[in-house]
Amino acid sequence: MSDQTALYHASVYSNGVPIEEGIFTFPKLKAVISLTAPKTHKVTPGDILRTVTDRDGTFEMNGWRIKTSKISLTDQL
């Protein structure tokens, strides 16, 4: 499970067009995913959130893409 106080750098794209980019708290990242991710029955926004917060990387689906990296304490110094 992810740390609710962690910070994440995220870039969100729809069909190659950037729609969100910045530093997000866990709750804000959750809101961005819920608002922008394609709606499907097989993959929920919660599934995407768990995937992108458990490890750094990219998740792509139906022309929508999110790239995330967790900001560690050493990055903040």
PDB file of N, CA, C and O in Angstrom:
ATOM      1  N   MET A   1       0.845  -1.171   0.000  1.00  0.00           N
ATOM      2  CA  MET A   1       0.000   0.000   0.000  1.00  0.00           C
ATOM      3  C   MET A   1       0.891   1.234   0.000  1.00  0.00           C
ATOM      4  O   MET A   1       1.947   1.267   0.605  1.00  0.00           O
ATOM      5  N   SER A   2       0.445   2.272  -0.636  1.00  0.00           N
ATOM      6  CA  SER A   2       1.247   3.465  -0.797  1.00  0.00           C
ATOM      7  C   SER A   2       1.086   4.425   0.382  1.00  0.00           C
ATOM      8  O   SER A   2       0.065   4.451   1.061  1.00  0.00           O
ATOM      9  N   ASP A   3       2.114   5.209   0.607  1.00  0.00           N
ATOM     10  CA  ASP A   3       2.133   6.204   1.669  1.00  0.00           C
ATOM     11  C   ASP A   3       1.263   7.400   1.268  1.00  0.00           C
ATOM     12  O   ASP A   3       1.491   8.027   0.234  1.00  0.00           O
ATOM     13  N   GLN A   4       0.282   7.733   2.095  1.00  0.00           N
ATOM     14  CA  GLN A   4      -0.637   8.842   1.796  1.00  0.00           C
ATOM     15  C   GLN A   4       0.061  10.207   1.783  1.00  0.00           C
ATOM     16  O   GLN A   4      -0.459  11.141   1.205  1.00  0.00           O
ATOM     17  N   THR A   5       1.221  10.318   2.437  1.00  0.00           N
ATOM     18  CA  THR A   5       1.929  11.598   2.495  1.00  0.00           C
ATOM     19  C   THR A   5       3.017  11.720   1.425  1.00  0.00           C
ATOM     20  O   THR A   5       3.665  12.760   1.340  1.00  0.00           O
ATOM     21  N   ALA A   6       3.203  10.689   0.639  1.00  0.00           N
ATOM     22  CA  ALA A   6       4.252  10.708  -0.388  1.00  0.00           C
ATOM     23  C   ALA A   6       3.922  11.721  -1.482  1.00  0.00           C
ATOM     24  O   ALA A   6       2.761  12.059  -1.716  1.00  0.00           O
ATOM     25  N   LEU A   7       4.960  12.170  -2.155  1.00  0.00           N
ATOM     26  CA  LEU A   7       4.804  13.046  -3.311  1.00  0.00           C
ATOM     27  C   LEU A   7       5.218  12.283  -4.567  1.00  0.00           C
ATOM     28  O   LEU A   7       6.140  11.469  -4.532  1.00  0.00           O
ATOM     29  N   TYR A   8       4.536  12.579  -5.666  1.00  0.00           N
ATOM     30  CA  TYR A   8       4.796  11.915  -6.944  1.00  0.00           C
ATOM     31  C   TYR A   8       4.913  12.960  -8.039  1.00  0.00           C
ATOM     32  O   TYR A   8       4.131  13.914  -8.084  1.00  0.00           O
ATOM     33  N   HIS A   9       5.891  12.767  -8.920  1.00  0.00           N
ATOM     34  CA  HIS A   9       5.918  13.552 -10.150  1.00  0.00           C
ATOM     35  C   HIS A   9       5.149  12.741 -11.172  1.00  0.00           C
ATOM     36  O   HIS A   9       5.397  11.547 -11.345  1.00  0.00           O
ATOM     37  N   ALA A  10       4.187  13.373 -11.828  1.00  0.00           N
ATOM     38  CA  ALA A  10       3.377  12.650 -12.811  1.00  0.00           C
ATOM     39  C   ALA A  10       3.130  13.508 -14.038  1.00  0.00           C
ATOM     40  O   ALA A  10       2.992  14.727 -13.945  1.00  0.00           O
ATOM     41  N   SER A  11       3.092  12.830 -15.181  1.00  0.00           N
ATOM     42  CA  SER A  11       2.724  13.440 -16.451  1.00  0.00           C
ATOM     43  C   SER A  11       1.609  12.587 -17.044  1.00  0.00           C
ATOM     44  O   SER A  11       1.757  11.374 -17.158  1.00  0.00           O
ATOM     45  N   VAL A  12       0.508  13.238 -17.416  1.00  0.00           N
ATOM     46  CA  VAL A  12      -0.646  12.531 -17.962  1.00  0.00           C
ATOM     47  C   VAL A  12      -0.890  13.034 -19.375  1.00  0.00           C
ATOM     48  O   VAL A  12      -0.925  14.239 -19.617  1.00  0.00           O
ATOM     49  N   TYR A  13      -1.071  12.090 -20.305  1.00  0.00           N
ATOM     50  CA  TYR A  13      -1.268  12.419 -21.711  1.00  0.00           C
ATOM     51  C   TYR A  13      -2.523  11.729 -22.242  1.00  0.00           C
ATOM     52  O   TYR A  13      -2.843  10.627 -21.835  1.00  0.00           O
ATOM     53  N   SER A  14      -3.190  12.409 -23.151  1.00  0.00           N
ATOM     54  CA  SER A  14      -4.306  11.805 -23.868  1.00  0.00           C
ATOM     55  C   SER A  14      -3.996  11.916 -25.349  1.00  0.00           C
ATOM     56  O   SER A  14      -3.880  13.035 -25.879  1.00  0.00           O
ATOM     57  N   ASN A  15      -3.817  10.777 -26.005  1.00  0.00           N
ATOM     58  CA  ASN A  15      -3.459  10.733 -27.423  1.00  0.00           C
ATOM     59  C   ASN A  15      -2.233  11.598 -27.727  1.00  0.00           C
ATOM     60  O   ASN A  15      -2.198  12.318 -28.716  1.00  0.00           O
ATOM     61  N   GLY A  16      -1.248  11.534 -26.838  1.00  0.00           N
ATOM     62  CA  GLY A  16       0.003  12.258 -27.033  1.00  0.00           C
ATOM     63  C   GLY A  16      -0.011  13.710 -26.599  1.00  0.00           C
ATOM     64  O   GLY A  16       1.014  14.371 -26.614  1.00  0.00           O
ATOM     65  N   VAL A  17      -1.160  14.226 -26.186  1.00  0.00           N
ATOM     66  CA  VAL A  17      -1.276  15.616 -25.761  1.00  0.00           C
ATOM     67  C   VAL A  17      -1.209  15.681 -24.237  1.00  0.00           C
ATOM     68  O   VAL A  17      -1.995  15.020 -23.561  1.00  0.00           O
ATOM     69  N   PRO A  18      -0.279  16.469 -23.688  1.00  0.00           N
ATOM     70  CA  PRO A  18      -0.198  16.558 -22.229  1.00  0.00           C
ATOM     71  C   PRO A  18      -1.463  17.214 -21.654  1.00  0.00           C
ATOM     72  O   PRO A  18      -1.897  18.249 -22.145  1.00  0.00           O
ATOM     73  N   ILE A  19      -2.039  16.578 -20.625  1.00  0.00           N
ATOM     74  CA  ILE A  19      -3.228  17.162 -20.000  1.00  0.00           C
ATOM     75  C   ILE A  19      -3.007  17.501 -18.527  1.00  0.00           C
ATOM     76  O   ILE A  19      -3.716  18.332 -17.980  1.00  0.00           O
ATOM     77  N   GLU A  20      -2.050  16.886 -17.888  1.00  0.00           N
ATOM     78  CA  GLU A  20      -1.682  17.190 -16.497  1.00  0.00           C
ATOM     79  C   GLU A  20      -0.199  16.889 -16.330  1.00  0.00           C
ATOM     80  O   GLU A  20       0.291  15.907 -16.851  1.00  0.00           O
ATOM     81  N   GLU A  21       0.483  17.750 -15.589  1.00  0.00           N
ATOM     82  CA  GLU A  21       1.879  17.487 -15.260  1.00  0.00           C
ATOM     83  C   GLU A  21       2.224  18.255 -14.006  1.00  0.00           C
ATOM     84  O   GLU A  21       1.797  19.399 -13.838  1.00  0.00           O
ATOM     85  N   GLY A  22       2.945  17.613 -13.110  1.00  0.00           N
ATOM     86  CA  GLY A  22       3.354  18.310 -11.907  1.00  0.00           C
ATOM     87  C   GLY A  22       3.687  17.377 -10.770  1.00  0.00           C
ATOM     88  O   GLY A  22       3.850  16.175 -10.949  1.00  0.00           O
ATOM     89  N   ILE A  23       3.764  17.969  -9.582  1.00  0.00           N
ATOM     90  CA  ILE A  23       4.036  17.240  -8.357  1.00  0.00           C
ATOM     91  C   ILE A  23       2.701  17.081  -7.631  1.00  0.00           C
ATOM     92  O   ILE A  23       1.999  18.065  -7.397  1.00  0.00           O
ATOM     93  N   PHE A  24       2.362  15.842  -7.297  1.00  0.00           N
ATOM     94  CA  PHE A  24       1.057  15.551  -6.714  1.00  0.00           C
ATOM     95  C   PHE A  24       1.204  14.782  -5.407  1.00  0.00           C
ATOM     96  O   PHE A  24       2.066  13.918  -5.285  1.00  0.00           O
ATOM     97  N   THR A  25       0.331  15.083  -4.453  1.00  0.00           N
ATOM     98  CA  THR A  25       0.183  14.244  -3.272  1.00  0.00           C
ATOM     99  C   THR A  25      -0.606  13.011  -3.697  1.00  0.00           C
ATOM    100  O   THR A  25      -1.201  12.979  -4.774  1.00  0.00           O
ATOM    101  N   PHE A  26      -0.633  11.999  -2.853  1.00  0.00           N
ATOM    102  CA  PHE A  26      -1.381  10.785  -3.169  1.00  0.00           C
ATOM    103  C   PHE A  26      -2.858  11.095  -3.449  1.00  0.00           C
ATOM    104  O   PHE A  26      -3.397  10.655  -4.463  1.00  0.00           O
ATOM    105  N   PRO A  27      -3.549  11.892  -2.585  1.00  0.00           N
ATOM    106  CA  PRO A  27      -4.967  12.178  -2.866  1.00  0.00           C
ATOM    107  C   PRO A  27      -5.176  12.942  -4.178  1.00  0.00           C
ATOM    108  O   PRO A  27      -6.139  12.689  -4.914  1.00  0.00           O
ATOM    109  N   LYS A  28      -4.284  13.875  -4.496  1.00  0.00           N
ATOM    110  CA  LYS A  28      -4.417  14.631  -5.748  1.00  0.00           C
ATOM    111  C   LYS A  28      -4.151  13.724  -6.953  1.00  0.00           C
ATOM    112  O   LYS A  28      -4.852  13.821  -7.968  1.00  0.00           O
ATOM    113  N   LEU A  29      -3.165  12.843  -6.850  1.00  0.00           N
ATOM    114  CA  LEU A  29      -2.892  11.903  -7.932  1.00  0.00           C
ATOM    115  C   LEU A  29      -4.104  11.006  -8.168  1.00  0.00           C
ATOM    116  O   LEU A  29      -4.493  10.754  -9.306  1.00  0.00           O
ATOM    117  N   LYS A  30      -4.713  10.559  -7.084  1.00  0.00           N
ATOM    118  CA  LYS A  30      -5.929   9.742  -7.178  1.00  0.00           C
ATOM    119  C   LYS A  30      -7.033  10.507  -7.920  1.00  0.00           C
ATOM    120  O   LYS A  30      -7.704   9.959  -8.797  1.00  0.00           O
ATOM    121  N   ALA A  31      -7.209  11.785  -7.593  1.00  0.00           N
ATOM    122  CA  ALA A  31      -8.230  12.607  -8.247  1.00  0.00           C
ATOM    123  C   ALA A  31      -7.929  12.798  -9.732  1.00  0.00           C
ATOM    124  O   ALA A  31      -8.830  12.705 -10.574  1.00  0.00           O
ATOM    125  N   VAL A  32      -6.666  13.048 -10.068  1.00  0.00           N
ATOM    126  CA  VAL A  32      -6.276  13.227 -11.477  1.00  0.00           C
ATOM    127  C   VAL A  32      -6.570  11.960 -12.274  1.00  0.00           C
ATOM    128  O   VAL A  32      -7.132  12.023 -13.372  1.00  0.00           O
ATOM    129  N   ILE A  33      -6.217  10.812 -11.722  1.00  0.00           N
ATOM    130  CA  ILE A  33      -6.471   9.546 -12.409  1.00  0.00           C
ATOM    131  C   ILE A  33      -7.972   9.321 -12.572  1.00  0.00           C
ATOM    132  O   ILE A  33      -8.448   8.960 -13.653  1.00  0.00           O
ATOM    133  N   SER A  34      -8.737   9.551 -11.523  1.00  0.00           N
ATOM    134  CA  SER A  34     -10.187   9.345 -11.581  1.00  0.00           C
ATOM    135  C   SER A  34     -10.852  10.234 -12.628  1.00  0.00           C
ATOM    136  O   SER A  34     -11.783   9.814 -13.301  1.00  0.00           O
ATOM    137  N   LEU A  35     -10.357  11.461 -12.772  1.00  0.00           N
ATOM    138  CA  LEU A  35     -10.960  12.398 -13.716  1.00  0.00           C
ATOM    139  C   LEU A  35     -10.523  12.197 -15.155  1.00  0.00           C
ATOM    140  O   LEU A  35     -11.272  12.501 -16.082  1.00  0.00           O
ATOM    141  N   THR A  36      -9.291  11.712 -15.368  1.00  0.00           N
ATOM    142  CA  THR A  36      -8.755  11.695 -16.738  1.00  0.00           C
ATOM    143  C   THR A  36      -8.660  10.317 -17.373  1.00  0.00           C
ATOM    144  O   THR A  36      -8.630  10.221 -18.603  1.00  0.00           O
ATOM    145  N   ALA A  37      -8.594   9.254 -16.585  1.00  0.00           N
ATOM    146  CA  ALA A  37      -8.411   7.902 -17.146  1.00  0.00           C
ATOM    147  C   ALA A  37      -9.650   7.451 -17.907  1.00  0.00           C
ATOM    148  O   ALA A  37     -10.776   7.779 -17.518  1.00  0.00           O
ATOM    149  N   PRO A  38      -9.453   6.688 -18.987  1.00  0.00           N
ATOM    150  CA  PRO A  38     -10.595   6.145 -19.717  1.00  0.00           C
ATOM    151  C   PRO A  38     -11.433   5.242 -18.806  1.00  0.00           C
ATOM    152  O   PRO A  38     -10.891   4.538 -17.956  1.00  0.00           O
ATOM    153  N   LYS A  39     -12.718   5.287 -18.982  1.00  0.00           N
ATOM    154  CA  LYS A  39     -13.611   4.459 -18.161  1.00  0.00           C
ATOM    155  C   LYS A  39     -13.777   3.092 -18.822  1.00  0.00           C
ATOM    156  O   LYS A  39     -14.166   2.996 -19.976  1.00  0.00           O
ATOM    157  N   THR A  40     -13.424   2.034 -18.087  1.00  0.00           N
ATOM    158  CA  THR A  40     -13.588   0.664 -18.573  1.00  0.00           C
ATOM    159  C   THR A  40     -14.128  -0.189 -17.444  1.00  0.00           C
ATOM    160  O   THR A  40     -14.071   0.201 -16.272  1.00  0.00           O
ATOM    161  N   HIS A  41     -14.639  -1.341 -17.790  1.00  0.00           N
ATOM    162  CA  HIS A  41     -15.143  -2.263 -16.782  1.00  0.00           C
ATOM    163  C   HIS A  41     -14.037  -3.147 -16.225  1.00  0.00           C
ATOM    164  O   HIS A  41     -14.128  -3.616 -15.103  1.00  0.00           O
ATOM    165  N   LYS A  42     -12.987  -3.364 -17.005  1.00  0.00           N
ATOM    166  CA  LYS A  42     -11.923  -4.291 -16.602  1.00  0.00           C
ATOM    167  C   LYS A  42     -10.864  -3.634 -15.726  1.00  0.00           C
ATOM    168  O   LYS A  42     -10.275  -4.282 -14.881  1.00  0.00           O
ATOM    169  N   VAL A  43     -10.588  -2.353 -15.958  1.00  0.00           N
ATOM    170  CA  VAL A  43      -9.542  -1.649 -15.220  1.00  0.00           C
ATOM    171  C   VAL A  43     -10.165  -0.429 -14.551  1.00  0.00           C
ATOM    172  O   VAL A  43     -10.708   0.439 -15.224  1.00  0.00           O
ATOM    173  N   THR A  44     -10.067  -0.350 -13.238  1.00  0.00           N
ATOM    174  CA  THR A  44     -10.647   0.770 -12.501  1.00  0.00           C
ATOM    175  C   THR A  44      -9.584   1.823 -12.212  1.00  0.00           C
ATOM    176  O   THR A  44      -8.382   1.525 -12.258  1.00  0.00           O
ATOM    177  N   PRO A  45      -9.993   3.050 -11.884  1.00  0.00           N
ATOM    178  CA  PRO A  45      -9.008   4.052 -11.471  1.00  0.00           C
ATOM    179  C   PRO A  45      -8.175   3.575 -10.277  1.00  0.00           C
ATOM    180  O   PRO A  45      -6.993   3.878 -10.183  1.00  0.00           O
ATOM    181  N   GLY A  46      -8.770   2.803  -9.379  1.00  0.00           N
ATOM    182  CA  GLY A  46      -8.026   2.251  -8.246  1.00  0.00           C
ATOM    183  C   GLY A  46      -6.928   1.301  -8.684  1.00  0.00           C
ATOM    184  O   GLY A  46      -5.839   1.281  -8.102  1.00  0.00           O
ATOM    185  N   ASP A  47      -7.201   0.497  -9.718  1.00  0.00           N
ATOM    186  CA  ASP A  47      -6.179  -0.407 -10.263  1.00  0.00           C
ATOM    187  C   ASP A  47      -4.999   0.399 -10.809  1.00  0.00           C
ATOM    188  O   ASP A  47      -3.841   0.052 -10.580  1.00  0.00           O
ATOM    189  N   ILE A  48      -5.305   1.465 -11.527  1.00  0.00           N
ATOM    190  CA  ILE A  48      -4.255   2.303 -12.107  1.00  0.00           C
ATOM    191  C   ILE A  48      -3.455   2.968 -10.993  1.00  0.00           C
ATOM    192  O   ILE A  48      -2.223   2.986 -11.018  1.00  0.00           O
ATOM    193  N   LEU A  49      -4.152   3.507 -10.000  1.00  0.00           N
ATOM    194  CA  LEU A  49      -3.478   4.173  -8.885  1.00  0.00           C
ATOM    195  C   LEU A  49      -2.520   3.227  -8.170  1.00  0.00           C
ATOM    196  O   LEU A  49      -1.372   3.583  -7.894  1.00  0.00           O
ATOM    197  N   ARG A  50      -2.967   2.005  -7.892  1.00  0.00           N
ATOM    198  CA  ARG A  50      -2.087   1.023  -7.240  1.00  0.00           C
ATOM    199  C   ARG A  50      -0.876   0.715  -8.120  1.00  0.00           C
ATOM    200  O   ARG A  50       0.250   0.615  -7.630  1.00  0.00           O
ATOM    201  N   THR A  51      -1.090   0.585  -9.406  1.00  0.00           N
ATOM    202  CA  THR A  51       0.004   0.265 -10.323  1.00  0.00           C
ATOM    203  C   THR A  51       1.052   1.366 -10.361  1.00  0.00           C
ATOM    204  O   THR A  51       2.245   1.095 -10.272  1.00  0.00           O
ATOM    205  N   VAL A  52       0.622   2.615 -10.495  1.00  0.00           N
ATOM    206  CA  VAL A  52       1.585   3.708 -10.660  1.00  0.00           C
ATOM    207  C   VAL A  52       2.215   4.153  -9.356  1.00  0.00           C
ATOM    208  O   VAL A  52       3.257   4.804  -9.376  1.00  0.00           O
ATOM    209  N   THR A  53       1.622   3.824  -8.204  1.00  0.00           N
ATOM    210  CA  THR A  53       2.240   4.205  -6.932  1.00  0.00           C
ATOM    211  C   THR A  53       3.098   3.092  -6.344  1.00  0.00           C
ATOM    212  O   THR A  53       3.949   3.351  -5.508  1.00  0.00           O
ATOM    213  N   ASP A  54       2.884   1.855  -6.779  1.00  0.00           N
ATOM    214  CA  ASP A  54       3.707   0.743  -6.286  1.00  0.00           C
ATOM    215  C   ASP A  54       5.103   0.743  -6.889  1.00  0.00           C
ATOM    216  O   ASP A  54       6.033   0.213  -6.308  1.00  0.00           O
ATOM    217  N   ARG A  55       5.239   1.301  -8.066  1.00  0.00           N
ATOM    218  CA  ARG A  55       6.549   1.358  -8.718  1.00  0.00           C
ATOM    219  C   ARG A  55       6.555   2.542  -9.679  1.00  0.00           C
ATOM    220  O   ARG A  55       5.517   2.960 -10.169  1.00  0.00           O
ATOM    221  N   ASP A  56       7.742   3.086  -9.945  1.00  0.00           N
ATOM    222  CA  ASP A  56       7.859   4.150 -10.947  1.00  0.00           C
ATOM    223  C   ASP A  56       7.660   3.536 -12.321  1.00  0.00           C
ATOM    224  O   ASP A  56       8.032   2.394 -12.561  1.00  0.00           O
ATOM    225  N   GLY A  57       7.108   4.314 -13.223  1.00  0.00           N
ATOM    226  CA  GLY A  57       6.963   3.812 -14.572  1.00  0.00           C
ATOM    227  C   GLY A  57       5.805   4.441 -15.317  1.00  0.00           C
ATOM    228  O   GLY A  57       5.306   5.493 -14.948  1.00  0.00           O
ATOM    229  N   THR A  58       5.393   3.755 -16.364  1.00  0.00           N
ATOM    230  CA  THR A  58       4.359   4.253 -17.261  1.00  0.00           C
ATOM    231  C   THR A  58       3.222   3.255 -17.339  1.00  0.00           C
ATOM    232  O   THR A  58       3.437   2.049 -17.380  1.00  0.00           O
ATOM    233  N   PHE A  59       2.012   3.772 -17.375  1.00  0.00           N
ATOM    234  CA  PHE A  59       0.819   2.955 -17.587  1.00  0.00           C
ATOM    235  C   PHE A  59       0.090   3.573 -18.768  1.00  0.00           C
ATOM    236  O   PHE A  59      -0.134   4.783 -18.810  1.00  0.00           O
ATOM    237  N   GLU A  60      -0.266   2.746 -19.750  1.00  0.00           N
ATOM    238  CA  GLU A  60      -0.932   3.252 -20.949  1.00  0.00           C
ATOM    239  C   GLU A  60      -2.150   2.401 -21.262  1.00  0.00           C
ATOM    240  O   GLU A  60      -2.118   1.175 -21.137  1.00  0.00           O
ATOM    241  N   MET A  61      -3.240   3.089 -21.675  1.00  0.00           N
ATOM    242  CA  MET A  61      -4.471   2.393 -22.012  1.00  0.00           C
ATOM    243  C   MET A  61      -5.321   3.288 -22.917  1.00  0.00           C
ATOM    244  O   MET A  61      -5.593   4.444 -22.575  1.00  0.00           O
ATOM    245  N   ASN A  62      -5.724   2.768 -24.051  1.00  0.00           N
ATOM    246  CA  ASN A  62      -6.651   3.462 -24.965  1.00  0.00           C
ATOM    247  C   ASN A  62      -6.219   4.889 -25.292  1.00  0.00           C
ATOM    248  O   ASN A  62      -7.031   5.811 -25.290  1.00  0.00           O
ATOM    249  N   GLY A  63      -4.943   5.107 -25.567  1.00  0.00           N
ATOM    250  CA  GLY A  63      -4.449   6.434 -25.915  1.00  0.00           C
ATOM    251  C   GLY A  63      -4.188   7.339 -24.725  1.00  0.00           C
ATOM    252  O   GLY A  63      -3.739   8.466 -24.877  1.00  0.00           O
ATOM    253  N   TRP A  64      -4.471   6.865 -23.532  1.00  0.00           N
ATOM    254  CA  TRP A  64      -4.220   7.625 -22.296  1.00  0.00           C
ATOM    255  C   TRP A  64      -2.973   7.057 -21.647  1.00  0.00           C
ATOM    256  O   TRP A  64      -2.787   5.854 -21.587  1.00  0.00           O
ATOM    257  N   ARG A  65      -2.083   7.933 -21.171  1.00  0.00           N
ATOM    258  CA  ARG A  65      -0.828   7.459 -20.578  1.00  0.00           C
ATOM    259  C   ARG A  65      -0.482   8.302 -19.358  1.00  0.00           C
ATOM    260  O   ARG A  65      -0.662   9.520 -19.351  1.00  0.00           O
ATOM    261  N   ILE A  66      -0.003   7.638 -18.326  1.00  0.00           N
ATOM    262  CA  ILE A  66       0.502   8.334 -17.145  1.00  0.00           C
ATOM    263  C   ILE A  66       1.900   7.801 -16.838  1.00  0.00           C
ATOM    264  O   ILE A  66       2.137   6.599 -16.874  1.00  0.00           O
ATOM    265  N   LYS A  67       2.818   8.736 -16.593  1.00  0.00           N
ATOM    266  CA  LYS A  67       4.187   8.401 -16.194  1.00  0.00           C
ATOM    267  C   LYS A  67       4.373   8.957 -14.793  1.00  0.00           C
ATOM    268  O   LYS A  67       4.094  10.133 -14.552  1.00  0.00           O
ATOM    269  N   THR A  68       4.810   8.116 -13.869  1.00  0.00           N
ATOM    270  CA  THR A  68       4.977   8.575 -12.496  1.00  0.00           C
ATOM    271  C   THR A  68       6.336   8.184 -11.936  1.00  0.00           C
ATOM    272  O   THR A  68       6.937   7.200 -12.360  1.00  0.00           O
ATOM    273  N   SER A  69       6.777   8.969 -10.979  1.00  0.00           N
ATOM    274  CA  SER A  69       7.931   8.596 -10.172  1.00  0.00           C
ATOM    275  C   SER A  69       7.724   9.183  -8.782  1.00  0.00           C
ATOM    276  O   SER A  69       7.301  10.335  -8.626  1.00  0.00           O
ATOM    277  N   LYS A  70       7.982   8.360  -7.787  1.00  0.00           N
ATOM    278  CA  LYS A  70       7.843   8.793  -6.403  1.00  0.00           C
ATOM    279  C   LYS A  70       9.041   9.657  -6.045  1.00  0.00           C
ATOM    280  O   LYS A  70      10.178   9.342  -6.395  1.00  0.00           O
ATOM    281  N   ILE A  71       8.788  10.746  -5.367  1.00  0.00           N
ATOM    282  CA  ILE A  71       9.851  11.642  -4.949  1.00  0.00           C
ATOM    283  C   ILE A  71      10.325  11.171  -3.578  1.00  0.00           C
ATOM    284  O   ILE A  71       9.554  11.123  -2.629  1.00  0.00           O
ATOM    285  N   SER A  72      11.594  10.821  -3.502  1.00  0.00           N
ATOM    286  CA  SER A  72      12.140  10.335  -2.230  1.00  0.00           C
ATOM    287  C   SER A  72      12.629  11.516  -1.408  1.00  0.00           C
ATOM    288  O   SER A  72      12.811  12.617  -1.903  1.00  0.00           O
ATOM    289  N   LEU A  73      12.863  11.267  -0.135  1.00  0.00           N
ATOM    290  CA  LEU A  73      13.325  12.307   0.764  1.00  0.00           C
ATOM    291  C   LEU A  73      14.641  12.920   0.277  1.00  0.00           C
ATOM    292  O   LEU A  73      14.824  14.131   0.360  1.00  0.00           O
ATOM    293  N   THR A  74      15.525  12.123  -0.276  1.00  0.00           N
ATOM    294  CA  THR A  74      16.805  12.665  -0.774  1.00  0.00           C
ATOM    295  C   THR A  74      16.595  13.578  -1.966  1.00  0.00           C
ATOM    296  O   THR A  74      17.367  14.492  -2.176  1.00  0.00           O
ATOM    297  N   ASP A  75      15.515  13.361  -2.759  1.00  0.00           N
ATOM    298  CA  ASP A  75      15.221  14.240  -3.883  1.00  0.00           C
ATOM    299  C   ASP A  75      14.762  15.616  -3.397  1.00  0.00           C
ATOM    300  O   ASP A  75      14.926  16.607  -4.080  1.00  0.00           O
ATOM    301  N   GLN A  76      14.162  15.661  -2.219  1.00  0.00           N
ATOM    302  CA  GLN A  76      13.614  16.909  -1.702  1.00  0.00           C
ATOM    303  C   GLN A  76      14.667  17.798  -1.052  1.00  0.00           C
ATOM    304  O   GLN A  76      14.439  18.971  -0.837  1.00  0.00           O
ATOM    305  N   LEU A  77      15.831  17.259  -0.708  1.00  0.00           N
ATOM    306  CA  LEU A  77      16.866  18.037  -0.032  1.00  0.00           C
ATOM    307  C   LEU A  77      17.610  18.937  -0.969  1.00  0.00           C
ATOM    308  O   LEU A  77      17.726  18.875  -2.066  1.00  0.00           O
TER     309      LEU A  77
END
